[in-house]
PDB file of C-alpha atoms in Angstrom:
ATOM      1  CA  MET A   1      39.566 -13.268  92.508  1.00  0.00           C
ATOM      2  CA  ASP A   2      41.184  -9.872  91.980  1.00  0.00           C
ATOM      3  CA  GLU A   3      39.767  -6.978  89.966  1.00  0.00           C
ATOM      4  CA  GLU A   4      41.628  -7.887  86.749  1.00  0.00           C
ATOM      5  CA  ASP A   5      40.146 -11.397  86.774  1.00  0.00           C
ATOM      6  CA  VAL A   6      36.656  -9.968  87.215  1.00  0.00           C
ATOM      7  CA  VAL A   7      37.117  -7.617  84.243  1.00  0.00           C
ATOM      8  CA  PHE A   8      38.597 -10.411  82.127  1.00  0.00           C
ATOM      9  CA  SER A   9      35.701 -12.741  82.985  1.00  0.00           C
ATOM     10  CA  PHE A  10      33.204 -10.029  82.114  1.00  0.00           C
ATOM     11  CA  TYR A  11      34.719  -9.405  78.682  1.00  0.00           C
ATOM     12  CA  LEU A  12      34.917 -13.153  78.075  1.00  0.00           C
ATOM     13  CA  LEU A  13      31.203 -13.508  78.775  1.00  0.00           C
ATOM     14  CA  VAL A  14      30.411 -10.571  76.495  1.00  0.00           C
ATOM     15  CA  CYS A  15      32.431 -12.128  73.665  1.00  0.00           C
ATOM     16  CA  CYS A  16      30.685 -15.473  74.145  1.00  0.00           C
ATOM     17  CA  ALA A  17      27.271 -13.789  74.055  1.00  0.00           C
ATOM     18  CA  ALA A  18      28.248 -11.914  70.882  1.00  0.00           C
ATOM     19  CA  LEU A  19      29.395 -15.141  69.217  1.00  0.00           C
ATOM     20  CA  VAL A  20      26.131 -16.882  70.117  1.00  0.00           C
ATOM     21  CA  HIS A  21      24.175 -13.912  68.771  1.00  0.00           C
ATOM     22  CA  LEU A  22      26.123 -13.913  65.497  1.00  0.00           C
ATOM     23  CA  LYS A  23      25.635 -17.652  65.152  1.00  0.00           C
ATOM     24  CA  HIS A  24      21.860 -17.305  65.357  1.00  0.00           C
ATOM     25  CA  MET A  25      21.667 -14.207  63.177  1.00  0.00           C
ATOM     26  CA  ARG A  26      20.029 -14.570  59.817  1.00  0.00           C
ATOM     27  CA  HIS A  27      22.659 -14.091  57.137  1.00  0.00           C
ATOM     28  CA  ARG A  28      21.364 -12.511  53.954  1.00  0.00           C
ATOM     29  CA  ARG A  29      22.282 -14.366  50.800  1.00  0.00           C
ATOM     30  CA  TYR A  30      21.755 -11.308  48.611  1.00  0.00           C
ATOM     31  CA  LYS A  31      21.836  -7.581  49.081  1.00  0.00           C
ATOM     32  CA  VAL A  32      19.202  -7.494  46.343  1.00  0.00           C
ATOM     33  CA  ARG A  33      17.735 -10.736  45.013  1.00  0.00           C
ATOM     34  CA  PRO A  34      18.827 -11.200  41.377  1.00  0.00           C
ATOM     35  CA  ILE A  35      15.291 -11.221  39.984  1.00  0.00           C
ATOM     36  CA  ASN A  36      14.451  -7.987  41.862  1.00  0.00           C
ATOM     37  CA  ARG A  37      17.369  -6.239  40.175  1.00  0.00           C
ATOM     38  CA  GLN A  38      15.154  -6.127  37.097  1.00  0.00           C
ATOM     39  CA  ARG A  39      12.621  -3.895  38.876  1.00  0.00           C
ATOM     40  CA  HIS A  40      13.218  -0.944  36.554  1.00  0.00           C
ATOM     41  CA  ARG A  41      12.535  -3.153  33.518  1.00  0.00           C
ATOM     42  CA  TYR A  42       9.696  -5.470  34.576  1.00  0.00           C
ATOM     43  CA  GLY A  43       8.155  -4.055  37.777  1.00  0.00           C
ATOM     44  CA  HIS A  44       4.508  -2.947  37.672  1.00  0.00           C
ATOM     45  CA  PHE A  45       5.379   0.669  38.437  1.00  0.00           C
ATOM     46  CA  HIS A  46       7.982   1.027  35.688  1.00  0.00           C
ATOM     47  CA  ARG A  47       6.014  -0.864  33.054  1.00  0.00           C
ATOM     48  CA  ARG A  48       2.281  -1.069  33.661  1.00  0.00           C
ATOM     49  CA  VAL A  49       1.728   2.185  35.558  1.00  0.00           C
ATOM     50  CA  GLN A  50       3.965   4.237  33.276  1.00  0.00           C
ATOM     51  CA  LEU A  51       2.261   2.719  30.230  1.00  0.00           C
ATOM     52  CA  MET A  52      -1.132   3.773  31.587  1.00  0.00           C
ATOM     53  CA  LYS A  53       0.141   7.341  31.875  1.00  0.00           C
ATOM     54  CA  THR A  54       1.758   7.286  28.442  1.00  0.00           C
ATOM     55  CA  LEU A  55      -1.423   5.996  26.779  1.00  0.00           C
ATOM     56  CA  GLN A  56      -3.555   8.273  28.999  1.00  0.00           C
ATOM     57  CA  ASP A  57      -5.662   5.297  30.075  1.00  0.00           C
ATOM     58  CA  ASP A  58      -7.187   6.992  33.101  1.00  0.00           C
ATOM     59  CA  GLU A  59      -9.854   4.306  33.505  1.00  0.00           C
ATOM     60  CA  GLN A  60      -7.298   1.564  34.177  1.00  0.00           C
ATOM     61  CA  TYR A  61      -5.233   3.918  36.319  1.00  0.00           C
ATOM     62  CA  VAL A  62      -8.260   4.580  38.528  1.00  0.00           C
ATOM     63  CA  LYS A  63      -8.849   0.834  38.862  1.00  0.00           C
ATOM     64  CA  PHE A  64      -5.221   0.366  39.863  1.00  0.00           C
ATOM     65  CA  THR A  65      -4.966   3.179  42.468  1.00  0.00           C
ATOM     66  CA  ARG A  66      -8.580   4.371  42.944  1.00  0.00           C
ATOM     67  CA  MET A  67      -7.622   7.870  41.818  1.00  0.00           C
ATOM     68  CA  SER A  68      -6.880   9.721  38.613  1.00  0.00           C
ATOM     69  CA  PRO A  69      -3.305  10.648  37.616  1.00  0.00           C
ATOM     70  CA  ALA A  70      -4.000  14.315  38.446  1.00  0.00           C
ATOM     71  CA  VAL A  71      -5.193  13.442  41.965  1.00  0.00           C
ATOM     72  CA  PHE A  72      -2.222  11.104  42.399  1.00  0.00           C
ATOM     73  CA  ASP A  73       0.216  13.863  41.421  1.00  0.00           C
ATOM     74  CA  ASN A  74      -1.471  16.258  43.829  1.00  0.00           C
ATOM     75  CA  LEU A  75      -1.236  13.690  46.637  1.00  0.00           C
ATOM     76  CA  LEU A  76       2.392  12.974  45.754  1.00  0.00           C
ATOM     77  CA  GLY A  77       3.166  16.682  45.992  1.00  0.00           C
ATOM     78  CA  ILE A  78       1.922  16.648  49.603  1.00  0.00           C
ATOM     79  CA  LEU A  79       3.499  13.369  50.697  1.00  0.00           C
ATOM     80  CA  GLY A  80       6.616  13.372  48.504  1.00  0.00           C
ATOM     81  CA  PRO A  81       9.021  15.189  50.878  1.00  0.00           C
ATOM     82  CA  ALA A  82       8.165  12.825  53.740  1.00  0.00           C
ATOM     83  CA  LEU A  83       8.535   9.733  51.523  1.00  0.00           C
ATOM     84  CA  GLN A  84      11.808  10.834  49.943  1.00  0.00           C
ATOM     85  CA  LYS A  85      14.895   8.862  50.945  1.00  0.00           C
ATOM     86  CA  ASP A  86      18.551   9.766  50.417  1.00  0.00           C
ATOM     87  CA  VAL A  87      19.211   9.750  46.695  1.00  0.00           C
ATOM     88  CA  ILE A  88      22.475   9.002  44.901  1.00  0.00           C
ATOM     89  CA  LYS A  89      22.577  11.451  42.036  1.00  0.00           C
ATOM     90  CA  LEU A  90      22.825   9.880  38.599  1.00  0.00           C
ATOM     91  CA  LEU A  91      25.483  12.150  37.152  1.00  0.00           C
ATOM     92  CA  ASN A  92      25.898  11.804  33.398  1.00  0.00           C
ATOM     93  CA  ALA A  93      23.635   8.727  33.438  1.00  0.00           C
ATOM     94  CA  SER A  94      22.676   9.334  29.811  1.00  0.00           C
ATOM     95  CA  LEU A  95      26.296   8.880  28.751  1.00  0.00           C
ATOM     96  CA  LYS A  96      26.734   5.520  30.466  1.00  0.00           C
ATOM     97  CA  SER A  97      25.977   2.086  29.099  1.00  0.00           C
ATOM     98  CA  PHE A  98      22.786   0.245  29.978  1.00  0.00           C
ATOM     99  CA  GLN A  99      24.571  -2.083  32.420  1.00  0.00           C
ATOM    100  CA  GLU A 100      26.231   0.837  34.190  1.00  0.00           C
ATOM    101  CA  ARG A 101      22.921   2.700  34.455  1.00  0.00           C
ATOM    102  CA  LEU A 102      21.288  -0.456  35.812  1.00  0.00           C
ATOM    103  CA  LYS A 103      23.944  -0.780  38.530  1.00  0.00           C
ATOM    104  CA  ILE A 104      23.466   2.872  39.501  1.00  0.00           C
ATOM    105  CA  GLN A 105      19.683   2.459  39.631  1.00  0.00           C
ATOM    106  CA  GLN A 106      20.046  -0.539  41.953  1.00  0.00           C
ATOM    107  CA  LYS A 107      21.844   1.667  44.483  1.00  0.00           C
ATOM    108  CA  CYS A 108      19.088   4.274  44.482  1.00  0.00           C
ATOM    109  CA  PRO A 109      16.218   4.078  46.980  1.00  0.00           C
ATOM    110  CA  ILE A 110      12.684   3.465  45.768  1.00  0.00           C
ATOM    111  CA  SER A 111      11.149   6.744  44.657  1.00  0.00           C
ATOM    112  CA  PRO A 112       8.245   8.412  46.520  1.00  0.00           C
ATOM    113  CA  ALA A 113       5.963   7.887  43.491  1.00  0.00           C
ATOM    114  CA  GLU A 114       6.647   4.148  43.481  1.00  0.00           C
ATOM    115  CA  ARG A 115       6.234   3.910  47.255  1.00  0.00           C
ATOM    116  CA  LEU A 116       2.879   5.649  47.077  1.00  0.00           C
ATOM    117  CA  THR A 117       1.750   3.490  44.140  1.00  0.00           C
ATOM    118  CA  ILE A 118       2.685   0.289  45.983  1.00  0.00           C
ATOM    119  CA  SER A 119       0.780   1.361  49.096  1.00  0.00           C
ATOM    120  CA  LEU A 120      -2.327   2.559  47.250  1.00  0.00           C
ATOM    121  CA  HIS A 121      -2.504  -0.614  45.158  1.00  0.00           C
ATOM    122  CA  ASN A 122      -2.229  -2.751  48.290  1.00  0.00           C
ATOM    123  CA  LEU A 123      -5.017  -0.782  49.981  1.00  0.00           C
ATOM    124  CA  VAL A 124      -7.156  -1.132  46.838  1.00  0.00           C
ATOM    125  CA  GLU A 125      -6.689  -4.853  46.260  1.00  0.00           C
ATOM    126  CA  GLY A 126      -6.030  -6.073  49.812  1.00  0.00           C
ATOM    127  CA  CYS A 127      -3.556  -8.573  48.404  1.00  0.00           C
ATOM    128  CA  SER A 128      -0.815 -10.315  50.349  1.00  0.00           C
ATOM    129  CA  MET A 129       2.646  -8.861  50.851  1.00  0.00           C
ATOM    130  CA  GLN A 130       4.101 -11.650  48.746  1.00  0.00           C
ATOM    131  CA  LYS A 131       1.821 -10.691  45.841  1.00  0.00           C
ATOM    132  CA  VAL A 132       2.885  -7.047  46.127  1.00  0.00           C
ATOM    133  CA  ALA A 133       6.540  -8.036  46.284  1.00  0.00           C
ATOM    134  CA  THR A 134       6.201 -10.276  43.224  1.00  0.00           C
ATOM    135  CA  ASP A 135       4.343  -7.710  41.110  1.00  0.00           C
ATOM    136  CA  PHE A 136       6.659  -4.793  41.895  1.00  0.00           C
ATOM    137  CA  TYR A 137       9.914  -6.818  41.950  1.00  0.00           C
ATOM    138  CA  ILE A 138      10.856  -5.946  45.525  1.00  0.00           C
ATOM    139  CA  GLY A 139      11.482  -7.993  48.661  1.00  0.00           C
ATOM    140  CA  LYS A 140       8.599  -9.056  50.877  1.00  0.00           C
ATOM    141  CA  ALA A 141      10.092  -7.272  53.890  1.00  0.00           C
ATOM    142  CA  THR A 142      10.654  -4.187  51.735  1.00  0.00           C
ATOM    143  CA  ALA A 143       7.003  -4.185  50.667  1.00  0.00           C
ATOM    144  CA  HIS A 144       5.909  -4.480  54.288  1.00  0.00           C
ATOM    145  CA  CYS A 145       8.111  -1.555  55.391  1.00  0.00           C
ATOM    146  CA  ILE A 146       7.058   0.647  52.460  1.00  0.00           C
ATOM    147  CA  ILE A 147       3.329   0.173  53.072  1.00  0.00           C
ATOM    148  CA  LYS A 148       3.673   0.694  56.818  1.00  0.00           C
ATOM    149  CA  GLU A 149       5.776   3.861  56.433  1.00  0.00           C
ATOM    150  CA  THR A 150       3.573   5.279  53.686  1.00  0.00           C
ATOM    151  CA  CYS A 151       0.351   4.753  55.662  1.00  0.00           C
ATOM    152  CA  SER A 152       1.927   6.545  58.635  1.00  0.00           C
ATOM    153  CA  VAL A 153       2.959   9.441  56.387  1.00  0.00           C
ATOM    154  CA  ILE A 154      -0.542   9.628  54.871  1.00  0.00           C
ATOM    155  CA  TRP A 155      -2.111   9.866  58.310  1.00  0.00           C
ATOM    156  CA  ASP A 156       0.418  12.371  59.694  1.00  0.00           C
ATOM    157  CA  SER A 157       0.208  14.608  56.621  1.00  0.00           C
ATOM    158  CA  LEU A 158      -3.507  14.494  55.810  1.00  0.00           C
ATOM    159  CA  SER A 159      -5.300  13.979  59.126  1.00  0.00           C
ATOM    160  CA  SER A 160      -4.856  17.623  60.133  1.00  0.00           C
ATOM    161  CA  LEU A 161      -6.149  18.752  56.720  1.00  0.00           C
ATOM    162  CA  TYR A 162      -9.169  16.490  56.274  1.00  0.00           C
ATOM    163  CA  LEU A 163      -9.994  15.104  59.740  1.00  0.00           C
ATOM    164  CA  SER A 164      -9.471  18.102  61.988  1.00  0.00           C
ATOM    165  CA  PRO A 165     -12.305  18.629  64.534  1.00  0.00           C
ATOM    166  CA  PRO A 166     -15.118  20.762  63.099  1.00  0.00           C
ATOM    167  CA  THR A 167     -15.434  24.349  64.274  1.00  0.00           C
ATOM    168  CA  HIS A 168     -18.530  25.879  65.853  1.00  0.00           C
ATOM    169  CA  TYR A 169     -19.746  27.133  62.473  1.00  0.00           C
ATOM    170  CA  GLU A 170     -19.048  23.773  60.783  1.00  0.00           C
ATOM    171  CA  PHE A 171     -21.073  21.925  63.434  1.00  0.00           C
ATOM    172  CA  ILE A 172     -24.066  24.188  62.745  1.00  0.00           C
ATOM    173  CA  LYS A 173     -23.658  23.553  59.009  1.00  0.00           C
ATOM    174  CA  ILE A 174     -23.637  19.788  59.677  1.00  0.00           C
ATOM    175  CA  SER A 175     -26.804  20.152  61.740  1.00  0.00           C
ATOM    176  CA  LYS A 176     -28.551  21.952  58.887  1.00  0.00           C
ATOM    177  CA  GLY A 177     -27.533  19.130  56.558  1.00  0.00           C
ATOM    178  CA  PHE A 178     -29.200  16.533  58.803  1.00  0.00           C
ATOM    179  CA  TYR A 179     -32.352  18.641  59.067  1.00  0.00           C
ATOM    180  CA  ASN A 180     -32.638  19.270  55.330  1.00  0.00           C
ATOM    181  CA  ARG A 181     -31.881  15.716  54.227  1.00  0.00           C
ATOM    182  CA  TRP A 182     -33.166  13.538  57.068  1.00  0.00           C
ATOM    183  CA  ASN A 183     -35.599  15.873  58.873  1.00  0.00           C
ATOM    184  CA  MET A 184     -33.596  15.496  62.088  1.00  0.00           C
ATOM    185  CA  PRO A 185     -33.020  18.802  63.888  1.00  0.00           C
ATOM    186  CA  ASN A 186     -29.954  19.653  65.995  1.00  0.00           C
ATOM    187  CA  CYS A 187     -28.084  16.491  64.992  1.00  0.00           C
ATOM    188  CA  LEU A 188     -24.314  16.893  64.751  1.00  0.00           C
ATOM    189  CA  GLY A 189     -23.464  13.467  63.388  1.00  0.00           C
ATOM    190  CA  ALA A 190     -24.133   9.745  63.289  1.00  0.00           C
ATOM    191  CA  LEU A 191     -21.765   7.832  65.544  1.00  0.00           C
ATOM    192  CA  TYR A 192     -20.865   4.175  65.255  1.00  0.00           C
ATOM    193  CA  GLY A 193     -18.008   1.728  65.734  1.00  0.00           C
ATOM    194  CA  LYS A 194     -16.588  -0.904  63.411  1.00  0.00           C
ATOM    195  CA  HIS A 195     -14.338  -3.849  64.283  1.00  0.00           C
ATOM    196  CA  VAL A 196     -11.439  -4.073  61.836  1.00  0.00           C
ATOM    197  CA  HIS A 197      -9.983  -7.587  61.759  1.00  0.00           C
ATOM    198  CA  ILE A 198      -6.238  -7.832  62.342  1.00  0.00           C
ATOM    199  CA  GLN A 199      -3.641 -10.459  63.099  1.00  0.00           C
ATOM    200  CA  ALA A 200      -3.027 -10.367  66.837  1.00  0.00           C
ATOM    201  CA  PRO A 201       0.269  -8.610  67.723  1.00  0.00           C
ATOM    202  CA  LYS A 202       2.807 -10.678  69.584  1.00  0.00           C
ATOM    203  CA  HIS A 203       2.516 -10.812  73.381  1.00  0.00           C
ATOM    204  CA  SER A 204      -0.820  -8.933  73.268  1.00  0.00           C
ATOM    205  CA  GLY A 205      -2.754 -11.649  75.105  1.00  0.00           C
ATOM    206  CA  SER A 206      -6.493 -11.179  74.767  1.00  0.00           C
ATOM    207  CA  ASP A 207      -6.413  -7.376  74.417  1.00  0.00           C
ATOM    208  CA  TYR A 208      -7.436  -7.466  70.764  1.00  0.00           C
ATOM    209  CA  PHE A 209      -9.739 -10.481  71.061  1.00  0.00           C
ATOM    210  CA  ASN A 210     -13.188  -9.710  69.657  1.00  0.00           C
ATOM    211  CA  TYR A 211     -15.545 -11.365  72.145  1.00  0.00           C
ATOM    212  CA  LYS A 212     -18.638 -10.073  70.366  1.00  0.00           C
ATOM    213  CA  LYS A 213     -17.621 -11.853  67.172  1.00  0.00           C
ATOM    214  CA  SER A 214     -16.435 -15.018  68.901  1.00  0.00           C
ATOM    215  CA  SER A 215     -18.968 -15.584  71.692  1.00  0.00           C
ATOM    216  CA  ARG A 216     -20.745 -18.400  69.861  1.00  0.00           C
ATOM    217  CA  TYR A 217     -17.444 -20.249  69.476  1.00  0.00           C
ATOM    218  CA  VAL A 218     -16.346 -19.751  73.071  1.00  0.00           C
ATOM    219  CA  THR A 219     -19.500 -21.393  74.415  1.00  0.00           C
ATOM    220  CA  LYS A 220     -18.506 -24.608  72.613  1.00  0.00           C
ATOM    221  CA  LYS A 221     -15.224 -24.692  74.551  1.00  0.00           C
ATOM    222  CA  VAL A 222     -13.159 -24.888  71.401  1.00  0.00           C
ATOM    223  CA  ILE A 223     -10.685 -22.275  72.572  1.00  0.00           C
ATOM    224  CA  HIS A 224      -7.812 -23.383  70.369  1.00  0.00           C
ATOM    225  CA  TRP A 225      -9.948 -23.304  67.241  1.00  0.00           C
ATOM    226  CA  CYS A 226     -11.461 -19.998  68.309  1.00  0.00           C
ATOM    227  CA  LEU A 227      -8.075 -18.328  68.633  1.00  0.00           C
ATOM    228  CA  ASN A 228      -7.171 -19.497  65.145  1.00  0.00           C
ATOM    229  CA  MET A 229     -10.243 -17.798  63.695  1.00  0.00           C
ATOM    230  CA  ASN A 230     -10.001 -14.222  62.451  1.00  0.00           C
ATOM    231  CA  THR A 231     -11.414 -12.819  65.691  1.00  0.00           C
ATOM    232  CA  PHE A 232      -8.841 -10.199  66.655  1.00  0.00           C
ATOM    233  CA  SER A 233      -9.618  -6.597  65.890  1.00  0.00           C
ATOM    234  CA  ILE A 234      -9.142  -2.925  66.580  1.00  0.00           C
ATOM    235  CA  VAL A 235     -12.105  -0.568  66.734  1.00  0.00           C
ATOM    236  CA  LEU A 236     -12.756   2.239  64.287  1.00  0.00           C
ATOM    237  CA  MET A 237     -15.022   4.780  66.006  1.00  0.00           C
ATOM    238  CA  ALA A 238     -16.246   7.532  63.700  1.00  0.00           C
ATOM    239  CA  VAL A 239     -18.784  10.345  63.377  1.00  0.00           C
ATOM    240  CA  CYS A 240     -20.130  11.155  59.914  1.00  0.00           C
ATOM    241  CA  ASP A 241     -22.371  13.917  58.610  1.00  0.00           C
ATOM    242  CA  ALA A 242     -25.622  13.667  56.639  1.00  0.00           C
ATOM    243  CA  PHE A 243     -23.672  12.874  53.454  1.00  0.00           C
ATOM    244  CA  TYR A 244     -21.595  10.022  54.996  1.00  0.00           C
ATOM    245  CA  LYS A 245     -18.458  12.127  55.286  1.00  0.00           C
ATOM    246  CA  PHE A 246     -16.249  11.393  58.312  1.00  0.00           C
ATOM    247  CA  ASN A 247     -15.777  14.350  60.641  1.00  0.00           C
ATOM    248  CA  LEU A 248     -14.350  12.711  63.787  1.00  0.00           C
ATOM    249  CA  VAL A 249     -12.336   9.475  63.841  1.00  0.00           C
ATOM    250  CA  ASP A 250     -10.571   7.404  66.489  1.00  0.00           C
ATOM    251  CA  ILE A 251      -8.667   4.229  65.575  1.00  0.00           C
ATOM    252  CA  SER A 252      -6.893   2.918  68.636  1.00  0.00           C
ATOM    253  CA  ALA A 253      -9.199   0.886  70.878  1.00  0.00           C
ATOM    254  CA  TYR A 254      -8.772  -2.825  71.578  1.00  0.00           C
ATOM    255  CA  GLY A 255     -11.297  -5.191  70.022  1.00  0.00           C
ATOM    256  CA  SER A 256     -12.087  -6.626  73.465  1.00  0.00           C
ATOM    257  CA  GLN A 257     -13.575  -3.343  74.737  1.00  0.00           C
ATOM    258  CA  TYR A 258     -17.274  -2.438  74.756  1.00  0.00           C
ATOM    259  CA  ASP A 259     -18.558   0.369  72.556  1.00  0.00           C
ATOM    260  CA  SER A 260     -19.290   2.592  75.551  1.00  0.00           C
ATOM    261  CA  ILE A 261     -15.703   2.252  76.827  1.00  0.00           C
ATOM    262  CA  VAL A 262     -14.273   2.854  73.356  1.00  0.00           C
ATOM    263  CA  PHE A 263     -16.337   6.027  73.045  1.00  0.00           C
ATOM    264  CA  SER A 264     -15.516   7.385  76.503  1.00  0.00           C
ATOM    265  CA  ASP A 265     -11.784   6.719  76.004  1.00  0.00           C
ATOM    266  CA  SER A 266     -11.640   8.362  72.567  1.00  0.00           C
ATOM    267  CA  PRO A 267     -10.481  12.009  72.429  1.00  0.00           C
ATOM    268  CA  PHE A 268     -13.745  13.358  71.005  1.00  0.00           C
ATOM    269  CA  GLY A 269     -15.883  11.109  73.236  1.00  0.00           C
ATOM    270  CA  SER A 270     -14.092  12.325  76.349  1.00  0.00           C
ATOM    271  CA  ALA A 271     -14.503  15.924  75.189  1.00  0.00           C
ATOM    272  CA  ILE A 272     -18.263  15.436  74.721  1.00  0.00           C
ATOM    273  CA  LEU A 273     -18.880  13.623  78.007  1.00  0.00           C
ATOM    274  CA  HIS A 274     -16.834  16.123  80.029  1.00  0.00           C
ATOM    275  CA  ARG A 275     -18.006  19.168  78.030  1.00  0.00           C
ATOM    276  CA  GLN A 276     -14.502  20.248  77.066  1.00  0.00           C
ATOM    277  CA  ARG A 277     -15.394  23.114  74.748  1.00  0.00           C
ATOM    278  CA  GLU A 278     -11.746  23.935  74.104  1.00  0.00           C
ATOM    279  CA  ILE A 279     -11.405  20.567  72.292  1.00  0.00           C
ATOM    280  CA  LEU A 280     -14.841  20.321  70.636  1.00  0.00           C
ATOM    281  CA  ASP A 281     -16.704  23.607  70.292  1.00  0.00           C
ATOM    282  CA  LEU A 282     -20.216  22.147  70.237  1.00  0.00           C
ATOM    283  CA  PRO A 283     -23.095  24.608  69.740  1.00  0.00           C
ATOM    284  CA  HIS A 284     -25.353  25.373  72.680  1.00  0.00           C
ATOM    285  CA  GLU A 285     -28.987  24.272  72.796  1.00  0.00           C
ATOM    286  CA  MET A 286     -31.353  25.926  70.341  1.00  0.00           C
ATOM    287  CA  ALA A 287     -35.117  26.185  69.969  1.00  0.00           C
ATOM    288  CA  LEU A 288     -36.757  23.902  67.444  1.00  0.00           C
ATOM    289  CA  SER A 289     -38.498  25.471  64.467  1.00  0.00           C
ATOM    290  CA  ASN A 290     -42.091  26.579  65.103  1.00  0.00           C
ATOM    291  CA  THR A 291     -41.823  25.727  68.823  1.00  0.00           C
ATOM    292  CA  ASP A 292     -40.600  27.271  72.050  1.00  0.00           C
ATOM    293  CA  GLY A 293     -38.900  24.080  73.226  1.00  0.00           C
ATOM    294  CA  ARG A 294     -35.122  24.131  73.331  1.00  0.00           C
ATOM    295  CA  LEU A 295     -33.170  21.033  72.381  1.00  0.00           C
ATOM    296  CA  PRO A 296     -29.405  20.503  72.818  1.00  0.00           C
ATOM    297  CA  TYR A 297     -27.306  19.519  69.845  1.00  0.00           C
ATOM    298  CA  PHE A 298     -26.554  15.807  69.949  1.00  0.00           C
ATOM    299  CA  LEU A 299     -24.875  12.824  68.298  1.00  0.00           C
ATOM    300  CA  TRP A 300     -27.023   9.918  67.154  1.00  0.00           C
ATOM    301  CA  ARG A 301     -26.762   6.262  68.130  1.00  0.00           C
ATOM    302  CA  ILE A 302     -24.311   5.059  70.751  1.00  0.00           C
ATOM    303  CA  ILE A 303     -24.735   3.149  73.999  1.00  0.00           C
ATOM    304  CA  PRO A 304     -24.283   5.666  76.855  1.00  0.00           C
ATOM    305  CA  LEU A 305     -27.223   8.071  76.975  1.00  0.00           C
ATOM    306  CA  HIS A 306     -26.167  11.640  77.610  1.00  0.00           C
ATOM    307  CA  GLU A 307     -27.540  15.137  77.209  1.00  0.00           C
ATOM    308  CA  GLU A 308     -25.601  15.414  73.953  1.00  0.00           C
ATOM    309  CA  ILE A 309     -26.059  11.770  72.848  1.00  0.00           C
ATOM    310  CA  MET A 310     -29.346  10.178  71.771  1.00  0.00           C
ATOM    311  CA  ARG A 311     -30.255   6.618  70.871  1.00  0.00           C
ATOM    312  CA  PRO A 312     -33.096   5.514  68.561  1.00  0.00           C
ATOM    313  CA  TYR A 313     -35.844   3.234  69.749  1.00  0.00           C
ATOM    314  CA  PRO A 314     -34.891  -0.422  69.115  1.00  0.00           C
ATOM    315  CA  GLY A 315     -36.775  -2.450  66.589  1.00  0.00           C
TER     316      GLY A 315
END
């Protein structure tokens, strides 16, 4: 077989693979489903939400998004540029007929305000993607992408503003709050972990399997039934102050890991255990009031005992 035959055979195989791929591809019946083309007329955002604003019904608006219109507008001002997609300008839209304006609107991407409203309402209600898609007259896959993108934008834009590590002065202020409210000196925060149930990602094996939640099922040797239970999770590890405000947060650990491993692998846990002052500027030990004894600043309640971590007596 000469070189030309080899090249010809290669291209023939590539063409065959492409044909097989095209045959198994999902062909979309619609660019936009006909009923969803009425989004600007019947969708929740364009009817219900706008009516709440027009009638100044802030009570219902808060129930719908868990925030007032003023707070929503402030949040939209922060997140809007990151949520904005390429827009086709509606030139002279007021001079066109209703049908022409409707066709132009169908070509425009969903606005940042609508994207944020969809995501906030889903976080408030915890409803299914199909319910969101039905209420807002969008596709189910579109709803999924919007909520996922918006949550990422919220975290990227707001985490540095509201969840940045406390400074040295802020840690001392937190300690004073614990002493004044709970009579606990030198405490920098209450630390605990929470398993957040998820649907196991594909090909993740048992990484996200929550053994603590499922141990009573595993002992009965009903593995198939156990895996069908809602026993997959990721771990939210957080530190809050005396007024239940989060100061340090880590949301990345597998549900199969122990609390001590989750804490030691988290950025702030590693900084505390290895005394990395450049990451967490914890205050140095200080004498207790009316005594000469010096006590280090500490976090309250977690498994591994440490000079800067204390655990209450059980029971």
